[in-house]
Coordinates of C-alpha atoms and ligand atoms in Angstrom, one line a residue:
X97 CA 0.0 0.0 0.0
X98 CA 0.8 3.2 -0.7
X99 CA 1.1 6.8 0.9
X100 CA -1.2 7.7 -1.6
X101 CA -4.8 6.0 -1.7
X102 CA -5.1 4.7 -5.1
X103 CA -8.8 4.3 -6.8
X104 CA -9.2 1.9 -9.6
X105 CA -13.5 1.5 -9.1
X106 CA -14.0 -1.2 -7.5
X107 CA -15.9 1.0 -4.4
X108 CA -17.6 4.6 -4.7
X109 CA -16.1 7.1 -2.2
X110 CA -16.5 9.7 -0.2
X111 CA -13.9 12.3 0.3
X112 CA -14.7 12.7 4.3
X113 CA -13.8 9.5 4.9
X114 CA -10.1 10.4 4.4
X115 CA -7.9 12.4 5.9
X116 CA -6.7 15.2 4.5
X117 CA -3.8 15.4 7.6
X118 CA -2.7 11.9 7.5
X119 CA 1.5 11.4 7.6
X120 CA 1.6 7.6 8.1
X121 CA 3.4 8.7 11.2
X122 CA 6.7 10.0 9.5
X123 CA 8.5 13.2 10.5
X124 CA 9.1 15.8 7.9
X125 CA 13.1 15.2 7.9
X126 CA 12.1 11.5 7.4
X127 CA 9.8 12.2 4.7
X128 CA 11.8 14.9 3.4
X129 CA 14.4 12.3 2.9
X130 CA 12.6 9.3 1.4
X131 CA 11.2 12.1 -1.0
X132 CA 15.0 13.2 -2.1
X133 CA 15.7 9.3 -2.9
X134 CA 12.6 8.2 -4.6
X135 CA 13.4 11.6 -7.3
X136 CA 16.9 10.4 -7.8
X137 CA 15.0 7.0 -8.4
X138 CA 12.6 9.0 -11.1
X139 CA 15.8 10.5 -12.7
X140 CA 17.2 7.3 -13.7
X141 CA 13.5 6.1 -14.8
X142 CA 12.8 9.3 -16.6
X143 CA 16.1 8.8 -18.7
X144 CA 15.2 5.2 -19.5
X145 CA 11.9 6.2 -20.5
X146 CA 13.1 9.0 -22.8
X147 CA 15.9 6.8 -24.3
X148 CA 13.4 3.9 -25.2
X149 CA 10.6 5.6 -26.5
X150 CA 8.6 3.1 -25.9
X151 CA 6.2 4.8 -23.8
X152 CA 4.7 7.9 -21.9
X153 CA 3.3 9.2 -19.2
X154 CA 0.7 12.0 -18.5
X155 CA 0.3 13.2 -14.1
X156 CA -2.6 15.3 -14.2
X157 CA -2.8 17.0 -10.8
X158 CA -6.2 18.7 -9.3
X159 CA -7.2 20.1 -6.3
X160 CA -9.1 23.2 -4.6
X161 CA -7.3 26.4 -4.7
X162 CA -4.0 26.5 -2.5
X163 CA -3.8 22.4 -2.4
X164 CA -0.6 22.3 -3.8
X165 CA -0.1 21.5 -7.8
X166 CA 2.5 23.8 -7.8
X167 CA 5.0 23.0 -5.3
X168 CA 4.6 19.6 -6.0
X169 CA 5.3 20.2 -10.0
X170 CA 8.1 22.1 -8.0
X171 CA 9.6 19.5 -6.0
X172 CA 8.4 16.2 -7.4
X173 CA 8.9 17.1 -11.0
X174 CA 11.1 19.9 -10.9
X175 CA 14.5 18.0 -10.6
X176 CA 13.8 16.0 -13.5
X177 CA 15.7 16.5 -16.7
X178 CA 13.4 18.8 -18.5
X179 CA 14.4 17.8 -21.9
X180 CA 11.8 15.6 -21.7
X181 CA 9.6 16.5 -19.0
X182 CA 7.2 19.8 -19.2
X183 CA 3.8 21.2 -17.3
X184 CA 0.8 22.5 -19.6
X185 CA -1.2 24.6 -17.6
X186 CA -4.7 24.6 -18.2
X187 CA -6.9 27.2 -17.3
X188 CA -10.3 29.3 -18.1
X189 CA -10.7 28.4 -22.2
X190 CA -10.7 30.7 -24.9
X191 CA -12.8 31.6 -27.1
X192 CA -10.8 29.4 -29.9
X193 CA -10.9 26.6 -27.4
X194 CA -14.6 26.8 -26.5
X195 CA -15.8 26.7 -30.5
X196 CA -14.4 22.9 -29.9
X197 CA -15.0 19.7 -27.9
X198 CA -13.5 20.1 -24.2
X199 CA -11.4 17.3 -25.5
X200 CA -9.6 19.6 -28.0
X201 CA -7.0 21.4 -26.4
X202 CA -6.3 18.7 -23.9
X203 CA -5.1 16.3 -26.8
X204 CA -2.7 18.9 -27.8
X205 CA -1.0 19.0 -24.9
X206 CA -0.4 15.2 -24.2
X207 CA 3.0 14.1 -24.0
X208 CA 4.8 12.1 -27.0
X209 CA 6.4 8.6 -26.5
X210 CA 9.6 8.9 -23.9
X211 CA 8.3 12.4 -22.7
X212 CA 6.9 13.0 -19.1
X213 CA 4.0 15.9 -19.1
X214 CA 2.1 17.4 -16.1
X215 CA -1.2 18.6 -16.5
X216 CA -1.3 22.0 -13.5
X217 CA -5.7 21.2 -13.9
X218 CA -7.3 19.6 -17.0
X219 CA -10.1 17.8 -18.8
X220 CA -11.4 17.3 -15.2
X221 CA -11.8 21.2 -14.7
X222 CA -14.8 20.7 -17.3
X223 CA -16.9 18.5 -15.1
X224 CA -15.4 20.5 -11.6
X225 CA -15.7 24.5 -12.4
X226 CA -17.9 23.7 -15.3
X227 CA -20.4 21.8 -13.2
X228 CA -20.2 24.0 -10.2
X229 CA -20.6 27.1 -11.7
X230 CA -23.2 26.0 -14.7
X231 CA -21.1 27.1 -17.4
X232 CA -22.3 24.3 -19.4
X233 CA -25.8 22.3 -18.6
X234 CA -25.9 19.1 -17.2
X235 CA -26.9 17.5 -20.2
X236 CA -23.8 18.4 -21.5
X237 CA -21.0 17.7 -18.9
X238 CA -22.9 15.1 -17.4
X239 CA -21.8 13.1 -20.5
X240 CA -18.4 14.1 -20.4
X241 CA -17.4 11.4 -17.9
X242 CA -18.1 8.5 -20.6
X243 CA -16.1 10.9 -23.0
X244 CA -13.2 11.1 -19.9
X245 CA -13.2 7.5 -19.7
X246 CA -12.9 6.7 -23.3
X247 CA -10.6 9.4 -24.2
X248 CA -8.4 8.3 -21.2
X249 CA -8.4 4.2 -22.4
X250 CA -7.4 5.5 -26.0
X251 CA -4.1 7.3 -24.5
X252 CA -3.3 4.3 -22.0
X253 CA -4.0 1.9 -25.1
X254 CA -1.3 4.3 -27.4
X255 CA 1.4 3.7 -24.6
X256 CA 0.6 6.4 -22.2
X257 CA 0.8 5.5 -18.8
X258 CA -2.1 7.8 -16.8
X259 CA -1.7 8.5 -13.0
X260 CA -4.3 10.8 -11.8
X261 CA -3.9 12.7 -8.1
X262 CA -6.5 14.7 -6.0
X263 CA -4.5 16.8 -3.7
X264 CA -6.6 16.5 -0.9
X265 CA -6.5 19.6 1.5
X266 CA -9.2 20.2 5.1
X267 CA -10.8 23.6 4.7
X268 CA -8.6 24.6 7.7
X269 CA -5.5 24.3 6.1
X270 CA -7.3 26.2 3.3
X271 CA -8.2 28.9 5.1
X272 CA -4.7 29.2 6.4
X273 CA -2.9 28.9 3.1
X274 CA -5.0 31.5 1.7
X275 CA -4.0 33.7 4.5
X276 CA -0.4 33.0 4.4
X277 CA -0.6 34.9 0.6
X278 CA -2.0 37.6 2.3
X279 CA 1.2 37.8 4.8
X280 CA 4.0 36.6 2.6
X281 CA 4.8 39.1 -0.5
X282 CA 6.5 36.6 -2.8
X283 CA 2.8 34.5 -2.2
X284 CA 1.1 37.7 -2.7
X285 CA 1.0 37.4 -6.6
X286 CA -0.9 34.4 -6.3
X287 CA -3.5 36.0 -3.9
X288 CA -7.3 36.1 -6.0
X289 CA -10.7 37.3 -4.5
X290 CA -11.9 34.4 -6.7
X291 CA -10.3 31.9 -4.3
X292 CA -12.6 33.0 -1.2
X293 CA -15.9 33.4 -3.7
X294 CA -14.4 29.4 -4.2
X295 CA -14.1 28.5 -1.2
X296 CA -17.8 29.3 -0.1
X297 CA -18.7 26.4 -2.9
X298 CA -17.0 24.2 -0.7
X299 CA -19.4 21.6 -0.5
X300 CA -20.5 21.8 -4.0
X301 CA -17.0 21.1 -5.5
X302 CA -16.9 18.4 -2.5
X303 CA -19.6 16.8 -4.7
X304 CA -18.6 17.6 -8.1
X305 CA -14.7 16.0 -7.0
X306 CA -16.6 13.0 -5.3
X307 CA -18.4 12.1 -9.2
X308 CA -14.9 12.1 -11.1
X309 CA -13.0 10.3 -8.6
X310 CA -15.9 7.5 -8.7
X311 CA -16.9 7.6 -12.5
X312 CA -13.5 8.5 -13.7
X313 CA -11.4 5.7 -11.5
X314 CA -10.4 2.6 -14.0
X315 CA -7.4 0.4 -13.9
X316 CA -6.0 2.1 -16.7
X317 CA -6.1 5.5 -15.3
X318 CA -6.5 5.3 -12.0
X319 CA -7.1 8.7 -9.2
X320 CA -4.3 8.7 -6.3
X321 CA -6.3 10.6 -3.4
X322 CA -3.0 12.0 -1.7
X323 CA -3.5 13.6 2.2
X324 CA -2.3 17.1 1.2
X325 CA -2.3 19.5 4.4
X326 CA 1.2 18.7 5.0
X327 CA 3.1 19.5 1.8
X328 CA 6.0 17.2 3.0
X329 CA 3.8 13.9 2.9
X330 CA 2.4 15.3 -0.1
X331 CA 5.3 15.4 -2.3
X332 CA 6.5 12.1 -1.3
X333 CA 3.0 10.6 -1.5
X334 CA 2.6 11.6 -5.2
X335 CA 7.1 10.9 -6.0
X336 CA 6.1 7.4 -4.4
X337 CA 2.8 6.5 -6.9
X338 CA 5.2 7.9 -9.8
X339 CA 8.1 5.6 -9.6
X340 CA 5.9 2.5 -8.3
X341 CA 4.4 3.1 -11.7
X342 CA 7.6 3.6 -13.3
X343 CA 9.6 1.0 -11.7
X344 CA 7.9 -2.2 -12.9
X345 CA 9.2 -1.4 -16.8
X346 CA 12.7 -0.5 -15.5
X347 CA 13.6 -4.3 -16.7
X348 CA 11.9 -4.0 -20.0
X349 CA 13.7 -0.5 -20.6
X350 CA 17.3 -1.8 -19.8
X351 CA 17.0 -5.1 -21.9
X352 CA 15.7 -2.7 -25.0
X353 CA 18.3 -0.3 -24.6
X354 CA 20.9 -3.6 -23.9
X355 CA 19.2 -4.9 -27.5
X356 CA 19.5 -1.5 -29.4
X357 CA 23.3 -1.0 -28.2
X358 CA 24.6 -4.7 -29.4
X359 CA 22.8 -4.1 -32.9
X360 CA 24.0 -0.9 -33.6
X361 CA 27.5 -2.5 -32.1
X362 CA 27.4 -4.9 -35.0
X363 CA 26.5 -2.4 -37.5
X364 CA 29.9 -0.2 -36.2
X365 CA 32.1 -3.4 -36.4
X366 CA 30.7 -4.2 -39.6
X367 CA 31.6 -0.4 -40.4
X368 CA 35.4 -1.2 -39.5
X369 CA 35.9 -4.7 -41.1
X370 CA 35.1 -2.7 -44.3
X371 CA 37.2 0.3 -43.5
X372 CA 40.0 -1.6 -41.8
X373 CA 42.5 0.3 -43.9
X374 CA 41.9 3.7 -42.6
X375 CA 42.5 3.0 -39.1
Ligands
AMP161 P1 -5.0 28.9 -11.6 O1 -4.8 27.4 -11.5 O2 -4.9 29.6 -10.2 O3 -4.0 29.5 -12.6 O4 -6.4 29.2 -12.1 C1 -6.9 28.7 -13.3 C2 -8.4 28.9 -13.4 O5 -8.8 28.4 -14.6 C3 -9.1 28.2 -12.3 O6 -10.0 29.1 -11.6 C4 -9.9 27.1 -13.0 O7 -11.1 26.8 -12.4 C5 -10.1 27.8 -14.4 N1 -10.3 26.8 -15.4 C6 -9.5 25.8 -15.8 N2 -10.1 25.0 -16.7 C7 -11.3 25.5 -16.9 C8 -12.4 25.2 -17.8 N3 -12.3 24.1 -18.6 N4 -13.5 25.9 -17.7 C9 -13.6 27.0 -16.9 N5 -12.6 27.4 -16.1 C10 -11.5 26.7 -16.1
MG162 MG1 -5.4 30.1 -8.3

């Protein structure tokens, strides 16, 4: 088991019945720690996984306002080599993006084989924000998780591998994040009315998160509900679900890249038999 609570469907839940605080009883230098060596783990995947090209992977982070997609894009993700690793950012659509299905720019952004790419919101924002704040009637988004599903299975069956994460922060720690902006000036430029106006639709999101996570969790693409109020446990709950989804390929990689090297070996000695002359 991990740190992170993983979903794949097989029971409908209901966000209260986790906690948002939970550490698994570690201490932040202990976590702190585990978290350093699990990235210098994903370093060696992430180069295995660019140099095979075999595969993908798409980490689409959500969560309320102030739960934390940044810093862990920051911490988790940020060390990696960003050759082949890069965040798309997804936020209100424009007026290009809305003449199209909700799909549209979504697809655009999805990473090519042996590239990782983190999705700061997403497709999920159109049944969240969407839902909560009837930009689009029920009719429409409530059909969107069928379209989620389907759209998610095509990607996992082109080689993509999918790990979804709901940061999932108490309205405490909300309260106080949103007031630390207030305090600290380099947290000021993040600081937006629009949070607090959010924050009274508590409950409604509450709802509107507790639908994807049970419509949209599949073994393919599963949702990782990850205890966010302490960003420490956080970074190391969502580093952990990364490379245990990594790891298991890290044979396959190796034994390609072992294969590719000894054929293009032959090919070079081949090269020098016939141009033994030169030197
Ligand atoms: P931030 O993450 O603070 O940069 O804010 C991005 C904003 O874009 C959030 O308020 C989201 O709810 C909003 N957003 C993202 N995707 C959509 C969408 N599909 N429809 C409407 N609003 C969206
Ligand atoms: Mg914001």
């Amino acid at each position: 088991m991990g740190y992170a609570h993983r979903l794949d469907g097989g029971r409908r839940i209901k966000l209260n019945d986790f906690d948002a605080g939970a550490d698994s009883g570690l201490k932040h230098e202990e976590a702190a720690a585990a978290t350093q060596r699990i990235v210098a783990e994903l370093i060696e995947l992430q180069e295995l996984l660019a140099a095979t090209r075999q595969q993908s992977v798409l980490v689409i982070l959500q969560g309320r306002d102030t739960s934390g997609k940044d810093g862990t894009i920051r911490n988790v993700t940020g060390p990696l080599n960003s050759q082949s690793c890069s965040v798309a950012s997804f936020r209100a659509p424009s007026t290009e993006e809305l003449a199209h299905d909700f799909l549209w720019r979504i697809h655009a952004q999805t990473p090519p084989a042996g590239q990782i790419r983190i999705f700061n919101r997403s497709h999920y924002e159109d049944v969240l924000v969407v839902r909560v704040h009837d930009l689009a009637p029920k009719d429409v988004w409530r059909k969107r998780y069928d379209h989620i599903n389907a759209f998610e299975r095509m990607l996992t069956d082109s080689g993509t591998i999918v790990l979804k994460f709901y940061l999932h922060i108490s309205k405490h720690e909300q309260k106080q994040r949103l007031l630390e902006r207030e305090r600290d000036p380099l947290k000021s430029w993040k600081l937006s009315v629009g949070d607090w106006k959010e924050r009274e639709l508590w409950d409604d999101y509450t709802a509107a998160y507790e639908d994807a996570l049970n419509h949209c969790s599949t073994t393919n693409a599963p949702w990782h509900i990850v205890p966010a109020d302490k960003k420490w446990f956080r970074n190391l709950a969502v580093a952990e679900a990364l490379r245990d989804a990594l790891k298991p390929l890290k044979k396959e990689w190796v034994e390609k890249l072992d294969e590719l090297g000894r054929n293009e070996k032959k090919v070079i000695d081949e090269y020098r038999r016939g141009h033994n002359h030169s030197g």
